[in-house]
Amino acid sequence: MYRSHTCGSLRIEDKGKHVTLAGWVQRTRKMGGMTFVDLRDRYGITQLVFDEQKSGELFEQANKTGREYVIQVEGLVEERYSKNPNMPTGDIEIIVDKYNLLNPSLTPPFTIEENTDGGDDLRMKYRYLDIRRENVRKNLELRHKFCIAVRNFLDSKGFLEIETPILIGSTPEGARDFIVPSRMNPGQFYALPQSPQTLKQLLMVAGIDRYFQIAKCFRDEDLRADRQPEFTQIDCEMSFVTQEDILQIFEEMTKYLFKEVRGVDLGEAPFPRMPWQEAMEKYGSDKPDTRFGMEFKELTTLLKGTGNFSIFDDAAYIGGIVAPGCAGYSRKQLDELTNFVKMPQIGAKGLVWVKVADDGSIKSSVDKYYTPEQIHQVCETAGAANGDLILILCGPDAMRCRKQLCELRLEMGNRLGLRDKNKFSLLWVVDFPMFEWSDEEGRLMAMHHPFTSPRPQDIPLLATQPEKVLADAYDMVCNGIEVGGGSIRIHDAELQAQIFKVLGFTPEKAQAQFGFLMNAFKYGAPPHGGLAYGLDRWVSIFAGLDSIRDCIAFPKNNSGRDVMLDAPSEVAEAQLEELKIALVKDAE
Ligand code: ASP
């Protein structure tokens, strides 16, 4: 028997017991004739005492024990002389009478404690040591609890957990596929699923009725901050449902998860539902952070066309936000904000401000172009009170300008401390456009994915004004993060063919790529719909993390590399030959 107890389990009630513990040496302290060792495992830390008076030999061994050595000890549980109220085991210690070195350790490259001295790269390279740290391990424990709660909830609602394959054909979701060569079919490739989308729809055709899976998804995208090439979804699909049914059940699941896993009661009230158009107009984003207000106020008609200020006269959109209580912002603070919106990743040309002082007097950066009445009107339209600051952006492209204003709003939210990690604001964004134009592709693309159904009332517009068609699609948003999204699907082969046509597929190409789905729809496909939650995102919100990486056991870095395994890597010539693959040397 390696251990009778874990390093987190002994309490004062255990005083007098003779126990066996095993674990890692967190640290050793020699104080005169006594050596204290903190022994750690997943469950906690227990203090061991080696007393020179009792056994010189044991004392010697303890003093030779380095950090992260794996040891086993036997000893008597004693009440501590100086107790540590910050540790669950802080009332006791073990007076060791037997010591067994199970495995020595090299000196770890960083300290295994909450505030480690290890930088990001080093921690990732030695992730197995990083996970020994309590804060990282806690995130994995939370993730586990989250998954168990998801399974319990969905099981109670009759969902079946079904695995779908990882080696499949292409499943377009708007990203690039990762592909895998097939040795047995030279020249042919599998694709890794971007999501199990088409497979879960086939399970509905198969009569499964309610499906879920905690599914690995793979997307070969250029890595933006906080994206992983492989990530995990809680993927769900249901038959004979409307959008309303889906929103209700997943709202119930979300409330359940908050309560079970995070101990937060979201209350009885349903989540607000916001049409996509409204989200874009009020927040410049399809995933608005509604923990705080500061909604956009459109000022285009008020400020454009006076002939005095060409920057506004040339704009397609002028919009502002009111930062409460910020009229006292200094020149320096305003310059900082101007520099913020001018950063290349935001790309605004400049920032206009209007200050309404505490006494009601108004001052702005465009005073020389507008009459006091006009500026007064701006304050009124924006709803600014005494003490407030109005920040205004403009641009030739309304959508782009709204996105810039969205960044500014979030920045102000940060500065004003309005984005509290312990506050949760959830909503559904609904009525997304079906299609969006892609300059890159020179065609309309599905905004969600090509299997999403248009709203029934919009189907007639498909042939004439596809850009006006709204989708029967929905996203769940929490604190400005899209935590889930889905849609009612097309279950009619004809309608699916029509959508492929709008997306620029010839019937032959549609058949070649999606024939398996369209043909299945000819065998009695039930009406169906579903959604997928981003597991990594949920867990990082619950854990209050800044990055999803911290809740993934072995994440990739920003260049998509696993630095611990040193992957991706080259493969042996023989492997390539077997696959009939020849590498093209770069032209340079
Ligand atoms: N497969 C979709 C996605 O990955 C989710 C869904 O529509 O159920 O975004």
XYZ file of C-alpha atoms and ligand atoms in Angstrom:
597
model
C 0.000 0.000 0.000
C 1.542 3.257 -1.087
C -0.612 5.444 1.132
C -3.322 5.265 3.768
C -4.397 8.885 3.294
C -3.876 11.703 0.831
C -1.896 14.833 1.633
C -5.105 16.825 1.988
C -7.171 14.586 4.213
C -5.750 14.521 7.744
C -7.328 16.677 10.477
C -6.970 17.119 14.213
C -9.451 14.260 14.721
C -6.842 11.943 13.219
C -4.361 12.732 16.014
C -2.647 9.573 17.221
C -3.133 7.597 14.000
C -0.200 5.951 12.320
C -0.449 6.823 8.640
C 1.344 6.357 5.328
C 1.546 9.242 2.861
C 3.107 9.609 -0.567
C 3.639 12.685 -2.693
C 5.982 15.360 -3.973
C 8.283 17.473 -1.837
C 7.120 21.062 -2.090
C 9.889 22.388 0.147
C 12.117 21.490 3.076
C 13.101 23.729 5.995
C 15.859 22.814 8.398
C 15.497 24.379 11.808
C 18.112 23.191 14.224
C 17.630 19.511 14.847
C 14.334 19.361 13.026
C 13.597 19.251 9.329
C 10.133 20.145 8.080
C 8.985 18.895 4.712
C 5.829 20.034 2.933
C 4.494 16.992 1.131
C 2.104 17.701 -1.729
C -0.321 15.757 -3.868
C -3.461 16.699 -5.792
C -5.463 16.936 -2.598
C -3.297 19.240 -0.535
C -0.156 19.654 1.511
C 0.793 17.989 4.785
C 3.710 18.947 7.006
C 6.186 16.199 7.830
C 8.607 16.429 10.724
C 11.998 14.668 10.832
C 13.472 14.897 14.304
C 17.216 14.346 14.629
C 16.779 13.263 18.251
C 14.458 10.436 17.214
C 16.468 9.202 14.248
C 19.647 10.703 12.944
C 19.410 8.497 9.875
C 15.923 9.690 8.892
C 16.980 13.258 9.582
C 19.943 12.839 7.194
C 17.714 11.434 4.481
C 15.229 14.271 4.823
C 17.996 16.791 4.424
C 19.057 15.169 1.176
C 15.516 15.360 -0.229
C 15.222 17.926 -3.005
C 12.250 19.776 -4.418
C 9.818 17.557 -6.356
C 11.330 14.302 -5.081
C 8.634 11.654 -4.813
C 8.697 10.119 -1.360
C 6.678 7.844 0.846
C 6.630 8.212 4.620
C 5.052 6.576 7.612
C 4.495 8.381 10.870
C 2.298 9.505 13.690
C -0.291 12.279 13.327
C 0.438 14.929 15.962
C -1.129 18.219 16.889
C 0.985 21.089 15.611
C 2.650 23.447 18.018
C 2.207 26.426 15.713
C -0.944 25.894 13.684
C -1.506 27.241 10.180
C -5.125 28.354 9.815
C -4.639 28.882 6.050
C -4.228 25.167 5.369
C -6.952 22.537 5.824
C -4.283 20.249 7.313
C -2.745 23.136 9.261
C -3.613 21.764 12.709
C -1.541 18.614 12.361
C 1.851 17.296 11.301
C 3.337 13.842 10.814
C 6.238 12.765 12.984
C 7.996 10.552 10.478
C 9.349 7.170 11.504
C 9.874 5.620 8.074
C 11.105 7.194 4.862
C 11.179 5.754 1.373
C 12.538 7.664 -1.607
C 10.338 6.592 -4.532
C 11.958 8.758 -7.173
C 14.350 11.691 -7.117
C 13.792 14.735 -9.330
C 15.909 17.174 -11.236
C 15.583 20.714 -9.955
C 12.377 21.968 -11.598
C 12.885 24.806 -14.109
C 10.421 27.010 -12.223
C 8.864 27.067 -8.793
C 5.808 24.901 -8.315
C 3.623 27.413 -6.500
C 0.827 29.852 -7.217
C 3.038 32.787 -8.125
C 5.608 30.827 -10.043
C 8.749 32.413 -11.440
C 8.240 30.508 -14.719
C 7.353 32.461 -17.862
C 4.674 31.292 -20.288
C 6.966 29.447 -22.670
C 8.783 27.573 -19.969
C 5.555 26.598 -18.271
C 4.179 25.249 -21.560
C 7.346 23.296 -22.283
C 7.099 21.645 -18.858
C 3.327 21.632 -18.705
C 3.353 18.436 -16.588
C 5.108 20.448 -13.885
C 2.864 23.451 -14.425
C -0.200 21.275 -13.814
C 1.243 20.369 -10.394
C 0.530 23.989 -9.428
C -2.732 24.322 -7.582
C -4.123 27.157 -9.698
C -3.693 25.245 -12.958
C -4.987 22.005 -11.478
C -8.037 23.803 -10.080
C -9.004 24.876 -13.609
C -8.878 21.276 -14.769
C -10.974 20.225 -11.783
C -13.525 22.900 -12.691
C -13.546 21.689 -16.268
C -14.227 18.163 -15.061
C -17.074 19.355 -12.838
C -18.526 21.322 -15.719
C -18.499 18.274 -18.003
C -20.106 16.070 -15.353
C -22.838 18.658 -14.801
C -23.442 18.920 -18.555
C -23.732 15.148 -18.813
C -26.099 14.942 -15.857
C -28.339 17.680 -17.181
C -28.514 16.421 -20.751
C -28.979 12.823 -19.607
C -31.913 13.942 -17.461
C -33.466 15.450 -20.581
C -33.086 12.273 -22.619
C -30.044 13.246 -24.698
C -27.816 10.391 -25.869
C -24.072 10.916 -25.855
C -22.786 9.605 -29.153
C -19.264 9.778 -30.523
C -18.732 10.727 -34.120
C -15.540 10.025 -36.043
C -12.481 12.256 -36.139
C -11.314 11.051 -39.531
C -14.017 12.322 -41.851
C -14.467 14.316 -45.025
C -14.603 18.092 -45.096
C -17.242 19.802 -42.915
C -17.099 23.447 -43.876
C -17.795 25.892 -41.061
C -16.003 28.766 -42.679
C -12.485 27.794 -41.653
C -9.782 25.731 -43.283
C -9.674 21.982 -42.648
C -6.806 20.079 -41.143
C -6.219 17.156 -43.438
C -4.759 13.704 -42.878
C -3.321 11.578 -45.694
C -4.669 8.082 -46.135
C -1.980 5.417 -46.675
C -4.505 2.866 -47.852
C -5.966 5.302 -50.344
C -2.922 7.045 -51.771
C -3.575 10.591 -52.942
C -6.668 10.848 -50.763
C -7.125 12.682 -47.516
C -9.393 12.699 -44.523
C -10.312 15.988 -42.925
C -10.596 16.503 -39.188
C -14.045 17.790 -38.191
C -14.443 21.547 -37.765
C -17.478 20.375 -35.816
C -19.656 17.258 -35.972
C -22.308 19.371 -37.738
C -23.329 17.136 -40.620
C -22.904 13.959 -38.579
C -25.249 15.150 -35.847
C -27.781 16.059 -38.508
C -27.487 12.534 -39.900
C -28.117 11.222 -36.373
C -31.389 13.160 -36.447
C -32.277 11.540 -39.780
C -31.416 8.277 -38.000
C -34.094 8.962 -35.397
C -31.780 9.593 -32.417
C -33.968 12.598 -31.532
C -31.692 14.099 -28.865
C -27.904 13.892 -29.226
C -24.950 15.432 -27.496
C -21.219 14.995 -27.505
C -18.287 16.664 -25.806
C -16.495 16.903 -29.101
C -13.029 17.878 -30.242
C -13.147 20.284 -33.190
C -10.293 21.334 -35.431
C -9.999 24.542 -37.421
C -6.912 25.612 -39.292
C -7.361 29.325 -38.797
C -4.793 32.041 -38.486
C -4.465 32.182 -34.770
C -5.968 35.218 -33.210
C -5.411 35.799 -29.538
C -7.081 33.134 -27.486
C -7.882 30.719 -30.284
C -6.726 27.153 -30.325
C -6.485 25.045 -33.493
C -8.227 22.283 -31.589
C -10.911 23.065 -29.071
C -13.848 21.377 -27.418
C -17.547 21.851 -28.019
C -20.571 20.621 -26.168
C -22.368 19.738 -29.330
C -26.137 19.177 -29.216
C -28.930 18.449 -31.666
C -32.656 17.834 -31.276
C -35.488 16.721 -33.546
C -39.016 18.131 -33.789
C -38.086 21.434 -32.224
C -38.505 25.104 -32.970
C -36.052 27.842 -32.068
C -38.136 28.531 -28.964
C -37.748 24.941 -27.711
C -33.992 25.091 -28.132
C -33.555 28.455 -26.441
C -35.604 27.266 -23.493
C -33.784 24.022 -22.873
C -30.321 25.538 -23.211
C -31.232 28.471 -21.057
C -32.300 25.976 -18.429
C -28.996 24.120 -18.852
C -27.026 27.350 -18.506
C -28.809 28.264 -15.286
C -28.212 24.747 -13.998
C -24.490 24.940 -14.795
C -24.137 28.324 -13.129
C -25.754 26.984 -9.996
C -24.067 23.572 -9.885
C -20.591 24.510 -10.979
C -20.217 28.182 -10.129
C -22.684 28.568 -7.252
C -24.389 31.500 -8.986
C -28.156 31.846 -9.158
C -29.123 33.529 -12.428
C -32.729 33.860 -11.302
C -35.984 32.972 -12.963
C -36.152 35.650 -15.627
C -35.511 34.492 -19.193
C -32.379 35.771 -20.904
C -33.002 38.863 -23.027
C -33.158 38.260 -26.772
C -31.638 40.850 -29.042
C -31.947 40.906 -32.819
C -28.556 40.986 -34.528
C -29.347 44.344 -36.139
C -30.018 45.916 -32.757
C -26.820 44.440 -31.297
C -24.830 45.951 -34.131
C -26.507 49.337 -33.789
C -26.263 49.580 -30.014
C -22.961 47.825 -29.389
C -21.242 47.409 -32.767
C -20.905 43.705 -32.021
C -22.861 40.485 -32.378
C -21.575 39.542 -28.932
C -22.227 42.604 -26.827
C -20.893 42.832 -23.302
C -24.087 43.816 -21.523
C -22.581 43.976 -18.050
C -22.690 47.720 -18.617
C -24.661 50.241 -20.688
C -22.838 52.897 -22.683
C -24.912 52.071 -25.751
C -24.125 53.813 -29.035
C -25.991 56.984 -29.903
C -26.130 57.720 -33.605
C -25.275 61.346 -34.364
C -24.969 61.180 -38.145
C -27.898 63.402 -39.084
C -27.054 65.902 -36.355
C -23.415 66.421 -37.214
C -23.135 65.675 -40.908
C -23.711 68.154 -43.701
C -23.077 71.487 -42.019
C -20.323 72.222 -44.528
C -17.941 73.279 -41.766
C -16.279 70.047 -40.782
C -15.405 67.872 -43.748
C -14.413 64.850 -41.633
C -17.985 64.513 -40.412
C -19.466 65.668 -43.717
C -17.708 62.808 -45.524
C -18.671 60.153 -42.991
C -21.323 57.515 -43.577
C -21.733 57.064 -39.849
C -21.115 59.214 -36.796
C -21.724 57.651 -33.409
C -20.895 58.304 -29.804
C -20.869 56.777 -26.359
C -21.333 58.547 -23.064
C -18.691 57.779 -20.454
C -20.359 58.584 -17.154
C -18.455 60.862 -14.802
C -15.499 61.271 -17.150
C -15.855 64.999 -17.981
C -12.768 65.604 -15.869
C -10.541 63.556 -18.220
C -7.228 65.312 -18.744
C -5.582 66.124 -22.048
C -3.297 63.135 -21.419
C -6.184 60.734 -20.841
C -7.937 61.949 -23.995
C -4.701 61.555 -25.955
C -4.391 58.010 -24.658
C -7.890 57.217 -25.902
C -7.136 58.843 -29.261
C -4.007 56.726 -29.580
C -6.038 53.686 -28.599
C -8.586 54.117 -31.418
C -5.798 54.902 -33.885
C -3.969 51.622 -33.221
C -3.725 49.666 -36.497
C -5.884 46.835 -35.163
C -8.690 49.347 -34.548
C -7.929 51.782 -37.324
C -9.978 54.905 -36.537
C -8.633 58.182 -37.879
C -9.264 60.198 -34.737
C -11.506 60.799 -31.761
C -13.877 63.696 -31.076
C -14.911 64.481 -27.509
C -17.537 66.603 -25.783
C -17.283 67.328 -22.054
C -20.313 68.306 -19.995
C -18.805 69.793 -16.844
C -20.379 69.390 -13.415
C -21.840 72.901 -13.722
C -23.408 72.031 -17.079
C -20.987 74.032 -19.209
C -19.998 72.274 -22.434
C -16.652 72.074 -24.178
C -15.680 69.985 -27.172
C -12.832 69.258 -29.551
C -14.983 70.498 -32.453
C -16.186 73.785 -30.929
C -14.875 75.794 -33.822
C -16.955 73.908 -36.405
C -20.311 73.841 -34.640
C -22.554 76.343 -32.851
C -23.073 75.926 -29.100
C -26.681 74.958 -29.888
C -25.535 72.176 -32.180
C -23.158 70.790 -29.545
C -25.888 71.125 -26.945
C -28.114 69.034 -29.185
C -25.424 66.376 -29.375
C -25.389 66.188 -25.566
C -29.126 65.919 -25.523
C -29.326 63.222 -28.183
C -26.532 61.279 -26.516
C -28.250 61.608 -23.149
C -25.170 63.043 -21.432
C -25.635 64.407 -17.917
C -23.478 66.852 -16.012
C -20.052 65.337 -15.418
C -20.182 63.074 -18.482
C -17.840 62.728 -21.412
C -19.068 61.946 -24.933
C -16.633 60.111 -27.199
C -17.423 60.233 -30.906
C -16.082 58.273 -33.873
C -16.952 58.559 -37.536
C -16.079 56.730 -40.715
C -16.952 56.066 -44.333
C -18.077 52.515 -43.582
C -20.802 52.341 -40.942
C -20.181 48.722 -39.974
C -16.433 49.257 -39.596
C -16.956 52.419 -37.572
C -19.360 50.644 -35.238
C -16.757 47.956 -34.643
C -14.221 50.643 -33.757
C -16.693 52.265 -31.401
C -17.272 48.829 -29.882
C -13.559 48.560 -29.032
C -13.629 52.025 -27.502
C -16.692 51.131 -25.451
C -15.003 47.991 -24.120
C -11.859 49.972 -23.319
C -13.949 52.500 -21.376
C -15.704 49.605 -19.645
C -12.282 48.322 -18.554
C -11.098 51.747 -17.436
C -14.233 52.325 -15.411
C -14.125 48.865 -13.848
C -17.477 47.901 -15.366
C -16.364 44.488 -16.603
C -16.424 42.664 -13.302
C -15.469 38.981 -13.687
C -17.861 37.995 -10.937
C -20.854 39.574 -12.628
C -22.574 37.642 -15.394
C -24.769 39.095 -18.087
C -26.312 36.657 -20.524
C -28.413 37.126 -23.613
C -29.413 35.520 -26.887
C -28.582 37.268 -30.111
C -31.138 36.212 -32.731
C -32.181 36.979 -36.315
C -28.734 36.876 -37.849
C -28.426 37.566 -41.553
C -28.239 34.304 -43.518
C -25.363 35.476 -45.679
C -22.491 37.881 -45.608
C -20.451 39.086 -48.523
C -16.853 37.916 -48.670
C -14.503 40.162 -50.612
C -11.879 37.454 -50.452
C -14.113 34.830 -52.055
C -16.110 37.262 -54.181
C -19.377 35.621 -53.186
C -21.952 35.376 -50.436
C -20.971 33.109 -47.577
C -23.174 31.516 -44.934
C -22.890 33.593 -41.782
C -23.457 30.579 -39.519
C -23.036 27.565 -41.790
C -24.685 26.331 -44.991
C -27.084 23.991 -43.167
C -28.833 26.786 -41.304
C -32.451 27.371 -42.234
C -33.682 30.790 -43.289
C -36.577 32.107 -41.236
C -39.641 30.609 -42.934
C -41.054 34.043 -43.748
C -37.834 34.993 -45.547
C -37.606 31.964 -47.849
C -39.329 33.786 -50.753
C -36.532 36.402 -50.692
C -33.844 33.791 -51.362
C -34.173 34.002 -55.118
C -34.338 37.786 -55.365
C -32.698 39.450 -52.366
C -30.649 36.835 -50.536
C -28.737 39.510 -48.587
C -32.025 40.453 -46.893
C -32.788 36.927 -45.695
C -32.530 36.386 -41.947
C -31.558 33.037 -40.479
C -33.300 30.908 -37.882
C -30.042 31.141 -35.906
C -29.068 32.188 -32.403
C -25.976 32.773 -30.318
C -25.729 32.721 -26.555
C -23.529 35.529 -25.281
C -22.056 35.883 -21.793
C -20.066 38.967 -20.794
C -19.226 39.827 -24.393
C -18.143 36.305 -25.274
C -20.004 34.053 -27.688
C -20.381 30.953 -25.564
C -22.640 29.027 -27.883
C -24.440 29.193 -31.155
C -26.695 27.190 -33.365
C -29.659 27.168 -35.659
C -32.711 25.416 -36.929
C -31.478 23.357 -39.852
C -32.732 22.845 -43.327
C -34.316 19.395 -43.552
C -35.547 19.680 -47.095
C -33.214 18.573 -49.896
C -34.664 21.150 -52.310
C -34.169 24.085 -49.968
C -30.653 22.880 -49.159
C -29.885 22.787 -52.885
C -31.222 26.332 -53.225
C -28.931 27.563 -50.459
C -25.923 25.937 -52.087
C -26.878 27.747 -55.270
C -26.923 31.117 -53.486
C -23.520 30.221 -52.048
C -22.225 29.798 -55.586
C -22.006 25.998 -55.703
C -22.873 24.314 -58.982
C -25.326 21.425 -58.486
C -22.458 19.043 -59.319
C -20.151 20.563 -56.718
C -22.904 20.587 -54.105
C -23.633 16.952 -54.883
C -19.972 15.988 -54.762
C -19.384 17.702 -51.421
C -22.707 17.319 -49.658
C -24.506 14.606 -51.592
C -24.373 12.369 -48.496
C -26.479 14.889 -46.585
C -28.873 15.926 -49.332
C -29.513 12.299 -50.222
C -30.157 11.441 -46.582
C -32.721 14.234 -46.455
C -34.688 12.367 -49.129
C -35.340 9.535 -46.659
C -37.594 11.317 -44.228
C -35.462 13.877 -42.372
C -37.267 15.249 -39.318
C -37.305 18.998 -38.638
C -34.321 19.552 -36.378
C -31.982 22.084 -34.883
C -29.310 22.446 -32.287
C -26.409 24.330 -30.915
C -22.848 23.967 -29.749
C -21.315 25.498 -26.650
C -17.627 26.312 -26.507
C -16.462 24.306 -23.507
C -13.104 26.055 -23.185
C -14.759 29.455 -23.186
C -17.333 28.491 -20.590
C -14.751 27.073 -18.243
C -12.518 30.120 -18.581
C -15.466 32.407 -17.812
C -16.366 30.308 -14.779
C -12.748 30.305 -13.602
C -12.298 34.020 -14.325
C -9.380 33.321 -16.666
C -8.020 35.714 -19.255
C -7.090 32.934 -21.633
C -8.752 29.667 -22.597
C -5.266 28.140 -22.568
C -5.310 28.039 -18.798
C -8.179 25.570 -18.704
C -6.724 23.230 -21.333
C -4.336 20.568 -20.071
C -1.992 20.679 -23.044
C -2.673 23.769 -25.129
C -0.911 25.017 -28.244
C 0.919 28.312 -28.266
C 0.083 31.321 -30.439
C 1.811 29.799 -33.442
C -0.200 26.627 -33.108
C 2.738 24.677 -31.661
C 2.755 22.208 -28.841
C 6.108 23.208 -27.356
C 6.129 20.288 -24.954
C 5.793 17.650 -27.676
C 7.528 19.838 -30.229
C 4.702 19.374 -32.693
C 4.115 19.815 -35.553
C 7.346 18.259 -36.730
C 8.907 16.755 -39.810
C 8.312 13.076 -40.502
C 10.678 10.417 -41.745
C 11.221 10.066 -45.485
C 9.909 6.494 -45.272
C 6.618 7.690 -43.830
C 6.173 10.110 -46.699
C 7.019 7.437 -49.232
C 4.441 5.117 -47.746
C 1.878 7.866 -48.109
C 3.075 8.670 -51.630
C 3.679 12.243 -50.597
C 6.509 14.339 -52.020
C 7.369 17.640 -50.385
C 7.730 20.685 -52.583
C 10.767 22.702 -51.603
C 10.012 26.347 -51.066
C 10.844 28.373 -54.183
C 13.274 30.546 -52.222
N -21.700 23.371 -35.672
C -21.945 24.723 -35.246
C -20.648 25.421 -34.868
O -19.646 24.773 -34.673
C -22.872 24.816 -34.098
C -24.260 24.427 -34.456
O -24.832 25.023 -35.380
O -24.806 23.543 -33.776
O -20.622 26.620 -34.739
